[in-house]
């Protein structure tokens, strides 16, 4: 054990995701198990700058494993992007004798953490918490599985009304620049078309495909559109374009938005969060720093922040083929 670490702090930052609470719980309980003191920091890096700390023990995190969101709250801090902000953050950590930090969030969180680590040499471990599943080096991020289930449940409901009225629905899902949510929920919900940023289908092919599916006897259709997809200016303009080009269809739009970030985490996300939270404290005790704890081929792995942020996470192209085949 690295004897220099006696006290750690944990925060959640960026877009919240279901399972963040379970990850905090795992961090706090492994800290107690390993005889470390542990503080929580409210509102991510912003709370770190504004000195919003709370002491956490095993009982402070009871009854939260099933709760969505993050009880520590989250923020996207502009002040942490400045040197002055980071200096304040460091001073606050030192004034509380905190030796190391665990940050739960996505690529923005890891970027901030990496800069902070290089400037102030404080050990930091990242835990991937985002519904987008867009972090390189981990097969899954915390919250992604729950978001997928939320999307599939919503599209199942849309399917009922789409088929009753013989309508074409465009359903926009989150994911920022990544198509993981769209592709996987699209397959899971039986969508006719899935539009993702990683593959530009082009409007002509889309129209052709819709005409073909009409001719094949389909009376209603669902198109899942990733928010980062570039095919139209936005989902409404795409809907207008399809409506004008194919008047035989009645086109409707649903934007699922932040519903995808809420709700009780799935069992998969709870277990993942528990493993990664425990792994984060283990990593500090092993003297690791500036790495993300992730999961790869069912094993906990440690990935340098630079690789997690800048490496290209590849979309599974086999899934695109599967989507094409099963939607015919
Ligand atoms: O990164 C998670 C995410 O939900 C993205 O899918 C989405 O683009 C973004 O956050 C929305 O952020 P905000 O809640 O700040 O509008």
PDB file of N, CA, C and O in Angstrom, residues 13-67:
ATOM      1  N   UNK A  13     -18.890  14.763 -12.321  1.00  0.00           N
ATOM      2  CA  UNK A  13     -18.789  15.964 -13.159  1.00  0.00           C
ATOM      3  C   UNK A  13     -19.336  15.689 -14.557  1.00  0.00           C
ATOM      4  O   UNK A  13     -19.405  14.545 -15.001  1.00  0.00           O
ATOM      5  N   UNK A  14     -19.739  16.756 -15.250  1.00  0.00           N
ATOM      6  CA  UNK A  14     -20.296  16.608 -16.602  1.00  0.00           C
ATOM      7  C   UNK A  14     -21.732  16.110 -16.543  1.00  0.00           C
ATOM      8  O   UNK A  14     -22.391  16.177 -15.502  1.00  0.00           O
ATOM      9  N   UNK A  15     -22.228  15.591 -17.648  1.00  0.00           N
ATOM     10  CA  UNK A  15     -23.605  15.078 -17.691  1.00  0.00           C
ATOM     11  C   UNK A  15     -23.770  13.912 -16.727  1.00  0.00           C
ATOM     12  O   UNK A  15     -22.944  13.004 -16.714  1.00  0.00           O
ATOM     13  N   UNK A  16     -24.811  13.954 -15.915  1.00  0.00           N
ATOM     14  CA  UNK A  16     -25.004  12.845 -14.967  1.00  0.00           C
ATOM     15  C   UNK A  16     -25.380  11.572 -15.725  1.00  0.00           C
ATOM     16  O   UNK A  16     -25.741  11.612 -16.901  1.00  0.00           O
ATOM     17  N   UNK A  17     -25.257  10.430 -15.052  1.00  0.00           N
ATOM     18  CA  UNK A  17     -25.658   9.177 -15.703  1.00  0.00           C
ATOM     19  C   UNK A  17     -26.103   8.185 -14.627  1.00  0.00           C
ATOM     20  O   UNK A  17     -25.576   8.213 -13.501  1.00  0.00           O
ATOM     21  N   UNK A  18     -27.076   7.343 -14.967  1.00  0.00           N
ATOM     22  CA  UNK A  18     -27.583   6.394 -13.971  1.00  0.00           C
ATOM     23  C   UNK A  18     -26.470   5.425 -13.553  1.00  0.00           C
ATOM     24  O   UNK A  18     -25.826   4.810 -14.414  1.00  0.00           O
ATOM     25  N   UNK A  19     -26.247   5.313 -12.261  1.00  0.00           N
ATOM     26  CA  UNK A  19     -25.166   4.447 -11.769  1.00  0.00           C
ATOM     27  C   UNK A  19     -24.056   5.261 -11.121  1.00  0.00           C
ATOM     28  O   UNK A  19     -23.167   4.717 -10.461  1.00  0.00           O
ATOM     29  N   UNK A  20     -24.100   6.593 -11.293  1.00  0.00           N
ATOM     30  CA  UNK A  20     -23.066   7.415 -10.637  1.00  0.00           C
ATOM     31  C   UNK A  20     -23.143   7.251  -9.116  1.00  0.00           C
ATOM     32  O   UNK A  20     -22.115   7.194  -8.441  1.00  0.00           O
ATOM     33  N   UNK A  21     -24.370   7.198  -8.585  1.00  0.00           N
ATOM     34  CA  UNK A  21     -24.506   7.008  -7.131  1.00  0.00           C
ATOM     35  C   UNK A  21     -23.882   5.684  -6.678  1.00  0.00           C
ATOM     36  O   UNK A  21     -23.230   5.610  -5.632  1.00  0.00           O
ATOM     37  N   UNK A  22     -24.109   4.644  -7.472  1.00  0.00           N
ATOM     38  CA  UNK A  22     -23.529   3.335  -7.123  1.00  0.00           C
ATOM     39  C   UNK A  22     -22.004   3.392  -7.151  1.00  0.00           C
ATOM     40  O   UNK A  22     -21.324   2.734  -6.347  1.00  0.00           O
ATOM     41  N   UNK A  23     -21.460   4.203  -8.062  1.00  0.00           N
ATOM     42  CA  UNK A  23     -19.995   4.334  -8.140  1.00  0.00           C
ATOM     43  C   UNK A  23     -19.458   5.093  -6.919  1.00  0.00           C
ATOM     44  O   UNK A  23     -18.432   4.704  -6.338  1.00  0.00           O
ATOM     45  N   UNK A  24     -20.163   6.165  -6.523  1.00  0.00           N
ATOM     46  CA  UNK A  24     -19.734   6.918  -5.322  1.00  0.00           C
ATOM     47  C   UNK A  24     -19.754   5.980  -4.113  1.00  0.00           C
ATOM     48  O   UNK A  24     -18.818   5.943  -3.301  1.00  0.00           O
ATOM     49  N   UNK A  25     -20.830   5.228  -4.019  1.00  0.00           N
ATOM     50  CA  UNK A  25     -20.985   4.287  -2.888  1.00  0.00           C
ATOM     51  C   UNK A  25     -19.805   3.316  -2.826  1.00  0.00           C
ATOM     52  O   UNK A  25     -19.240   3.048  -1.755  1.00  0.00           O
ATOM     53  N   UNK A  26     -19.413   2.803  -3.992  1.00  0.00           N
ATOM     54  CA  UNK A  26     -18.311   1.833  -4.025  1.00  0.00           C
ATOM     55  C   UNK A  26     -16.988   2.481  -3.633  1.00  0.00           C
ATOM     56  O   UNK A  26     -16.170   1.885  -2.914  1.00  0.00           O
ATOM     57  N   UNK A  27     -16.788   3.719  -4.077  1.00  0.00           N
ATOM     58  CA  UNK A  27     -15.559   4.445  -3.713  1.00  0.00           C
ATOM     59  C   UNK A  27     -15.519   4.641  -2.196  1.00  0.00           C
ATOM     60  O   UNK A  27     -14.518   4.340  -1.527  1.00  0.00           O
ATOM     61  N   UNK A  28     -16.635   5.139  -1.650  1.00  0.00           N
ATOM     62  CA  UNK A  28     -16.682   5.456  -0.211  1.00  0.00           C
ATOM     63  C   UNK A  28     -16.479   4.182   0.610  1.00  0.00           C
ATOM     64  O   UNK A  28     -15.720   4.176   1.597  1.00  0.00           O
ATOM     65  N   UNK A  29     -17.105   3.114   0.183  1.00  0.00           N
ATOM     66  CA  UNK A  29     -17.009   1.885   0.990  1.00  0.00           C
ATOM     67  C   UNK A  29     -15.642   1.219   0.850  1.00  0.00           C
ATOM     68  O   UNK A  29     -15.130   0.650   1.810  1.00  0.00           O
ATOM     69  N   UNK A  30     -15.027   1.304  -0.333  1.00  0.00           N
ATOM     70  CA  UNK A  30     -13.670   0.743  -0.429  1.00  0.00           C
ATOM     71  C   UNK A  30     -12.683   1.619   0.334  1.00  0.00           C
ATOM     72  O   UNK A  30     -11.706   1.111   0.903  1.00  0.00           O
ATOM     73  N   UNK A  31     -12.946   2.925   0.372  1.00  0.00           N
ATOM     74  CA  UNK A  31     -12.074   3.808   1.166  1.00  0.00           C
ATOM     75  C   UNK A  31     -12.141   3.383   2.637  1.00  0.00           C
ATOM     76  O   UNK A  31     -11.103   3.202   3.295  1.00  0.00           O
ATOM     77  N   UNK A  32     -13.370   3.183   3.145  1.00  0.00           N
ATOM     78  CA  UNK A  32     -13.521   2.780   4.553  1.00  0.00           C
ATOM     79  C   UNK A  32     -12.874   1.412   4.786  1.00  0.00           C
ATOM     80  O   UNK A  32     -12.159   1.201   5.777  1.00  0.00           O
ATOM     81  N   UNK A  33     -13.101   0.495   3.862  1.00  0.00           N
ATOM     82  CA  UNK A  33     -12.529  -0.860   3.941  1.00  0.00           C
ATOM     83  C   UNK A  33     -10.994  -0.795   3.990  1.00  0.00           C
ATOM     84  O   UNK A  33     -10.348  -1.593   4.657  1.00  0.00           O
ATOM     85  N   UNK A  34     -10.441   0.192   3.298  1.00  0.00           N
ATOM     86  CA  UNK A  34      -8.979   0.318   3.204  1.00  0.00           C
ATOM     87  C   UNK A  34      -8.424   1.339   4.202  1.00  0.00           C
ATOM     88  O   UNK A  34      -7.276   1.787   4.074  1.00  0.00           O
ATOM     89  N   UNK A  35      -9.263   1.723   5.179  1.00  0.00           N
ATOM     90  CA  UNK A  35      -8.859   2.667   6.235  1.00  0.00           C
ATOM     91  C   UNK A  35      -8.422   4.031   5.708  1.00  0.00           C
ATOM     92  O   UNK A  35      -7.456   4.618   6.211  1.00  0.00           O
ATOM     93  N   UNK A  36      -9.101   4.499   4.702  1.00  0.00           N
ATOM     94  CA  UNK A  36      -8.843   5.846   4.199  1.00  0.00           C
ATOM     95  C   UNK A  36     -10.005   6.740   4.600  1.00  0.00           C
ATOM     96  O   UNK A  36     -11.151   6.291   4.629  1.00  0.00           O
ATOM     97  N   UNK A  37      -9.721   7.987   4.867  1.00  0.00           N
ATOM     98  CA  UNK A  37     -10.822   8.956   5.020  1.00  0.00           C
ATOM     99  C   UNK A  37     -11.304   9.342   3.627  1.00  0.00           C
ATOM    100  O   UNK A  37     -10.517   9.318   2.665  1.00  0.00           O
ATOM    101  N   UNK A  38     -12.573   9.721   3.542  1.00  0.00           N
ATOM    102  CA  UNK A  38     -13.106  10.080   2.223  1.00  0.00           C
ATOM    103  C   UNK A  38     -14.061  11.272   2.329  1.00  0.00           C
ATOM    104  O   UNK A  38     -14.995  11.254   3.127  1.00  0.00           O
ATOM    105  N   UNK A  39     -13.811  12.287   1.517  1.00  0.00           N
ATOM    106  CA  UNK A  39     -14.735  13.419   1.396  1.00  0.00           C
ATOM    107  C   UNK A  39     -15.461  13.329   0.063  1.00  0.00           C
ATOM    108  O   UNK A  39     -14.885  12.865  -0.934  1.00  0.00           O
ATOM    109  N   UNK A  40     -16.689  13.816   0.049  1.00  0.00           N
ATOM    110  CA  UNK A  40     -17.384  14.021  -1.220  1.00  0.00           C
ATOM    111  C   UNK A  40     -17.306  15.497  -1.560  1.00  0.00           C
ATOM    112  O   UNK A  40     -17.202  16.352  -0.667  1.00  0.00           O
ATOM    113  N   UNK A  41     -17.324  15.799  -2.847  1.00  0.00           N
ATOM    114  CA  UNK A  41     -17.312  17.200  -3.296  1.00  0.00           C
ATOM    115  C   UNK A  41     -18.592  17.426  -4.101  1.00  0.00           C
ATOM    116  O   UNK A  41     -18.874  16.671  -5.041  1.00  0.00           O
ATOM    117  N   UNK A  42     -19.368  18.437  -3.703  1.00  0.00           N
ATOM    118  CA  UNK A  42     -20.609  18.737  -4.429  1.00  0.00           C
ATOM    119  C   UNK A  42     -20.312  19.494  -5.721  1.00  0.00           C
ATOM    120  O   UNK A  42     -19.374  20.261  -5.811  1.00  0.00           O
ATOM    121  N   UNK A  43     -21.159  19.271  -6.735  1.00  0.00           N
ATOM    122  CA  UNK A  43     -21.141  20.014  -8.001  1.00  0.00           C
ATOM    123  C   UNK A  43     -19.796  19.966  -8.729  1.00  0.00           C
ATOM    124  O   UNK A  43     -19.310  20.947  -9.278  1.00  0.00           O
ATOM    125  N   UNK A  44     -19.182  18.797  -8.706  1.00  0.00           N
ATOM    126  CA  UNK A  44     -17.999  18.567  -9.535  1.00  0.00           C
ATOM    127  C   UNK A  44     -16.857  19.533  -9.264  1.00  0.00           C
ATOM    128  O   UNK A  44     -16.613  19.948  -8.132  1.00  0.00           O
ATOM    129  N   UNK A  45     -16.153  19.900 -10.344  1.00  0.00           N
ATOM    130  CA  UNK A  45     -14.991  20.785 -10.196  1.00  0.00           C
ATOM    131  C   UNK A  45     -15.405  22.171  -9.678  1.00  0.00           C
ATOM    132  O   UNK A  45     -14.622  22.853  -9.035  1.00  0.00           O
ATOM    133  N   UNK A  46     -16.652  22.573  -9.978  1.00  0.00           N
ATOM    134  CA  UNK A  46     -17.108  23.878  -9.502  1.00  0.00           C
ATOM    135  C   UNK A  46     -17.180  23.888  -7.976  1.00  0.00           C
ATOM    136  O   UNK A  46     -16.746  24.843  -7.320  1.00  0.00           O
ATOM    137  N   UNK A  47     -17.686  22.799  -7.408  1.00  0.00           N
ATOM    138  CA  UNK A  47     -17.755  22.684  -5.950  1.00  0.00           C
ATOM    139  C   UNK A  47     -16.372  22.572  -5.328  1.00  0.00           C
ATOM    140  O   UNK A  47     -16.140  23.026  -4.198  1.00  0.00           O
ATOM    141  N   UNK A  48     -15.451  21.977  -6.074  1.00  0.00           N
ATOM    142  CA  UNK A  48     -14.065  21.879  -5.590  1.00  0.00           C
ATOM    143  C   UNK A  48     -13.471  23.288  -5.464  1.00  0.00           C
ATOM    144  O   UNK A  48     -12.800  23.623  -4.476  1.00  0.00           O
ATOM    145  N   UNK A  49     -13.761  24.126  -6.454  1.00  0.00           N
ATOM    146  CA  UNK A  49     -13.261  25.511  -6.415  1.00  0.00           C
ATOM    147  C   UNK A  49     -13.971  26.298  -5.305  1.00  0.00           C
ATOM    148  O   UNK A  49     -13.371  27.124  -4.627  1.00  0.00           O
ATOM    149  N   UNK A  50     -15.266  26.008  -5.126  1.00  0.00           N
ATOM    150  CA  UNK A  50     -16.047  26.785  -4.151  1.00  0.00           C
ATOM    151  C   UNK A  50     -16.095  26.128  -2.767  1.00  0.00           C
ATOM    152  O   UNK A  50     -16.923  26.468  -1.932  1.00  0.00           O
ATOM    153  N   UNK A  51     -15.236  25.144  -2.568  1.00  0.00           N
ATOM    154  CA  UNK A  51     -15.032  24.559  -1.242  1.00  0.00           C
ATOM    155  C   UNK A  51     -16.273  23.852  -0.669  1.00  0.00           C
ATOM    156  O   UNK A  51     -16.597  24.013   0.497  1.00  0.00           O
ATOM    157  N   UNK A  52     -16.957  23.089  -1.498  1.00  0.00           N
ATOM    158  CA  UNK A  52     -18.190  22.429  -1.051  1.00  0.00           C
ATOM    159  C   UNK A  52     -17.918  20.945  -0.756  1.00  0.00           C
ATOM    160  O   UNK A  52     -18.180  20.084  -1.595  1.00  0.00           O
ATOM    161  N   UNK A  53     -17.384  20.698   0.412  1.00  0.00           N
ATOM    162  CA  UNK A  53     -16.999  19.336   0.776  1.00  0.00           C
ATOM    163  C   UNK A  53     -17.971  18.743   1.797  1.00  0.00           C
ATOM    164  O   UNK A  53     -18.615  19.480   2.538  1.00  0.00           O
ATOM    165  N   UNK A  54     -18.024  17.429   1.832  1.00  0.00           N
ATOM    166  CA  UNK A  54     -18.815  16.747   2.856  1.00  0.00           C
ATOM    167  C   UNK A  54     -18.066  15.458   3.232  1.00  0.00           C
ATOM    168  O   UNK A  54     -17.519  14.787   2.352  1.00  0.00           O
ATOM    169  N   UNK A  55     -18.007  15.187   4.527  1.00  0.00           N
ATOM    170  CA  UNK A  55     -17.359  13.931   4.943  1.00  0.00           C
ATOM    171  C   UNK A  55     -18.281  12.768   4.623  1.00  0.00           C
ATOM    172  O   UNK A  55     -19.477  12.844   4.886  1.00  0.00           O
ATOM    173  N   UNK A  56     -17.719  11.702   4.083  1.00  0.00           N
ATOM    174  CA  UNK A  56     -18.553  10.544   3.734  1.00  0.00           C
ATOM    175  C   UNK A  56     -18.019   9.282   4.413  1.00  0.00           C
ATOM    176  O   UNK A  56     -16.816   9.023   4.393  1.00  0.00           O
ATOM    177  N   UNK A  57     -18.939   8.534   4.990  1.00  0.00           N
ATOM    178  CA  UNK A  57     -18.589   7.227   5.547  1.00  0.00           C
ATOM    179  C   UNK A  57     -19.535   6.195   4.956  1.00  0.00           C
ATOM    180  O   UNK A  57     -20.461   6.554   4.208  1.00  0.00           O
ATOM    181  N   UNK A  58     -19.336   4.927   5.294  1.00  0.00           N
ATOM    182  CA  UNK A  58     -20.167   3.874   4.688  1.00  0.00           C
ATOM    183  C   UNK A  58     -21.660   4.124   4.820  1.00  0.00           C
ATOM    184  O   UNK A  58     -22.431   3.813   3.912  1.00  0.00           O
ATOM    185  N   UNK A  59     -22.098   4.713   5.950  1.00  0.00           N
ATOM    186  CA  UNK A  59     -23.550   4.922   6.124  1.00  0.00           C
ATOM    187  C   UNK A  59     -24.060   6.155   5.366  1.00  0.00           C
ATOM    188  O   UNK A  59     -25.251   6.300   5.152  1.00  0.00           O
ATOM    189  N   UNK A  60     -23.146   7.053   4.955  1.00  0.00           N
ATOM    190  CA  UNK A  60     -23.597   8.226   4.179  1.00  0.00           C
ATOM    191  C   UNK A  60     -24.100   7.815   2.798  1.00  0.00           C
ATOM    192  O   UNK A  60     -24.747   8.601   2.120  1.00  0.00           O
ATOM    193  N   UNK A  61     -23.733   6.617   2.365  1.00  0.00           N
ATOM    194  CA  UNK A  61     -24.094   6.222   0.998  1.00  0.00           C
ATOM    195  C   UNK A  61     -25.103   5.074   0.997  1.00  0.00           C
ATOM    196  O   UNK A  61     -25.218   4.332   0.026  1.00  0.00           O
ATOM    197  N   UNK A  62     -25.852   4.958   2.108  1.00  0.00           N
ATOM    198  CA  UNK A  62     -26.879   3.905   2.152  1.00  0.00           C
ATOM    199  C   UNK A  62     -28.064   4.305   1.265  1.00  0.00           C
ATOM    200  O   UNK A  62     -28.332   5.497   1.051  1.00  0.00           O
ATOM    201  N   UNK A  63     -28.746   3.293   0.771  1.00  0.00           N
ATOM    202  CA  UNK A  63     -29.985   3.493  -0.020  1.00  0.00           C
ATOM    203  C   UNK A  63     -29.811   4.382  -1.249  1.00  0.00           C
ATOM    204  O   UNK A  63     -30.725   5.112  -1.623  1.00  0.00           O
ATOM    205  N   UNK A  64     -28.629   4.332  -1.855  1.00  0.00           N
ATOM    206  CA  UNK A  64     -28.490   5.130  -3.089  1.00  0.00           C
ATOM    207  C   UNK A  64     -28.153   4.271  -4.303  1.00  0.00           C
ATOM    208  O   UNK A  64     -28.130   4.774  -5.420  1.00  0.00           O
ATOM    209  N   UNK A  65     -27.892   2.986  -4.088  1.00  0.00           N
ATOM    210  CA  UNK A  65     -27.473   2.151  -5.225  1.00  0.00           C
ATOM    211  C   UNK A  65     -28.544   2.111  -6.315  1.00  0.00           C
ATOM    212  O   UNK A  65     -28.253   1.966  -7.495  1.00  0.00           O
ATOM    213  N   UNK A  66     -29.787   2.274  -5.910  1.00  0.00           N
ATOM    214  CA  UNK A  66     -30.910   2.184  -6.858  1.00  0.00           C
ATOM    215  C   UNK A  66     -31.327   3.543  -7.430  1.00  0.00           C
ATOM    216  O   UNK A  66     -32.228   3.612  -8.246  1.00  0.00           O
ATOM    217  N   UNK A  67     -30.661   4.614  -6.996  1.00  0.00           N
ATOM    218  CA  UNK A  67     -31.124   5.951  -7.405  1.00  0.00           C
ATOM    219  C   UNK A  67     -30.359   6.503  -8.601  1.00  0.00           C
ATOM    220  O   UNK A  67     -29.126   6.451  -8.654  1.00  0.00           O
TER     221      UNK A  67
END
